[in-house]
Amino acid sequence: MTDMTGHNSAATGGIAADRLRSIIERVERLEEERKALSGDIKDIFSEAKSAGFDVKVIKQIIRIRKQKPADVEEQETLLDVYRRALGM
């Protein structure tokens, strides 16, 4: 049996082989893209370090920017309270 694209869409053991192959290949392509993007991000952090920036702090800022402002404010308030409690 062929589908509209002319590919064999026969089901083997109840599984549409072409559909399964398509899904697997798409995931594989995305994993390769993710690997490439991870390398790009690593290069940017190396560039930041070379420019004298603290990479750990940059990563912390990125995490903070992903949060809701109210959550950030609450965390900063608690951090201040805990520091004062410890005499810091």
Short mmCIF file of C-alpha atoms in Angstrom, two decimals:
data_model
loop_
_atom_site.label_atom_id
_atom_site.label_comp_id
_atom_site.label_asym_id
_atom_site.label_seq_id
_atom_site.Cartn_x
_atom_site.Cartn_y
_atom_site.Cartn_z
CA MET A 1 0.00 0.00 0.00
CA THR A 2 1.34 3.49 -0.83
CA ASP A 3 0.38 6.82 0.67
CA MET A 4 -0.12 10.16 -1.08
CA THR A 5 3.64 10.71 -1.32
CA GLY A 6 4.19 7.38 -3.01
CA HIS A 7 5.95 5.87 0.00
CA ASN A 8 5.19 2.41 1.26
CA SER A 9 2.87 2.87 4.21
CA ALA A 10 2.32 -0.78 4.92
CA ALA A 11 1.91 -1.60 8.55
CA THR A 12 4.14 -4.30 9.96
CA GLY A 13 2.86 -5.78 13.17
CA GLY A 14 0.41 -2.89 13.44
CA ILE A 15 3.19 -0.29 13.00
CA ALA A 16 3.29 2.11 10.06
CA ALA A 17 6.99 1.75 9.18
CA ASP A 18 7.27 4.96 7.16
CA ARG A 19 5.67 7.03 9.90
CA LEU A 20 7.96 5.48 12.52
CA ARG A 21 11.04 6.06 10.34
CA SER A 22 9.99 9.69 9.80
CA ILE A 23 9.60 10.29 13.53
CA ILE A 24 12.96 8.72 14.32
CA GLU A 25 14.76 10.67 11.59
CA ARG A 26 13.22 13.96 12.76
CA VAL A 27 14.35 13.33 16.34
CA GLU A 28 17.85 12.43 15.09
CA ARG A 29 18.07 15.69 13.08
CA LEU A 30 16.94 17.72 16.08
CA GLU A 31 19.49 16.00 18.32
CA GLU A 32 22.22 16.94 15.83
CA GLU A 33 20.97 20.54 15.80
CA ARG A 34 20.94 20.58 19.60
CA LYS A 35 24.52 19.29 19.64
CA ALA A 36 25.57 22.06 17.25
CA LEU A 37 23.75 24.70 19.31
CA SER A 38 25.39 23.44 22.51
CA GLY A 39 28.76 23.89 20.82
CA ASP A 40 27.80 27.41 19.78
CA ILE A 41 26.76 28.28 23.34
CA LYS A 42 30.03 26.88 24.69
CA ASP A 43 31.92 29.07 22.21
CA ILE A 44 30.02 32.16 23.38
CA PHE A 45 30.86 31.39 27.01
CA SER A 46 34.52 30.99 26.03
CA GLU A 47 34.34 34.37 24.30
CA ALA A 48 32.80 35.92 27.43
CA LYS A 49 35.54 34.42 29.61
CA SER A 50 38.22 35.73 27.24
CA ALA A 51 36.63 39.18 27.52
CA GLY A 52 37.00 39.01 31.32
CA PHE A 53 33.42 38.15 32.24
CA ASP A 54 32.58 35.62 34.95
CA VAL A 55 30.76 32.79 33.15
CA LYS A 56 29.13 31.47 36.34
CA VAL A 57 27.54 34.85 36.95
CA ILE A 58 26.38 35.09 33.33
CA LYS A 59 24.71 31.68 33.64
CA GLN A 60 23.07 32.80 36.88
CA ILE A 61 21.73 35.94 35.19
CA ILE A 62 20.34 33.82 32.33
CA ARG A 63 18.52 31.60 34.86
CA ILE A 64 17.12 34.67 36.63
CA ARG A 65 15.91 36.22 33.37
CA LYS A 66 13.85 33.08 32.68
CA GLN A 67 11.95 33.50 35.97
CA LYS A 68 8.95 35.64 36.75
CA PRO A 69 9.91 39.01 38.32
CA ALA A 70 7.83 38.26 41.44
CA ASP A 71 9.69 34.99 41.96
CA VAL A 72 13.04 36.71 41.58
CA GLU A 73 12.04 39.40 44.08
CA GLU A 74 10.90 36.76 46.59
CA GLN A 75 14.19 34.84 46.25
CA GLU A 76 16.26 38.01 46.65
CA THR A 77 14.27 38.99 49.74
CA LEU A 78 14.78 35.56 51.30
CA LEU A 79 18.46 35.63 50.43
CA ASP A 80 18.79 38.98 52.18
CA VAL A 81 16.89 37.71 55.24
CA TYR A 82 19.05 34.58 55.45
CA ARG A 83 22.27 36.59 55.06
CA ARG A 84 21.25 38.96 57.85
CA ALA A 85 20.31 35.98 60.04
CA LEU A 86 23.82 34.61 59.54
CA GLY A 87 25.47 37.99 60.10
CA MET A 88 26.69 38.26 56.55
#
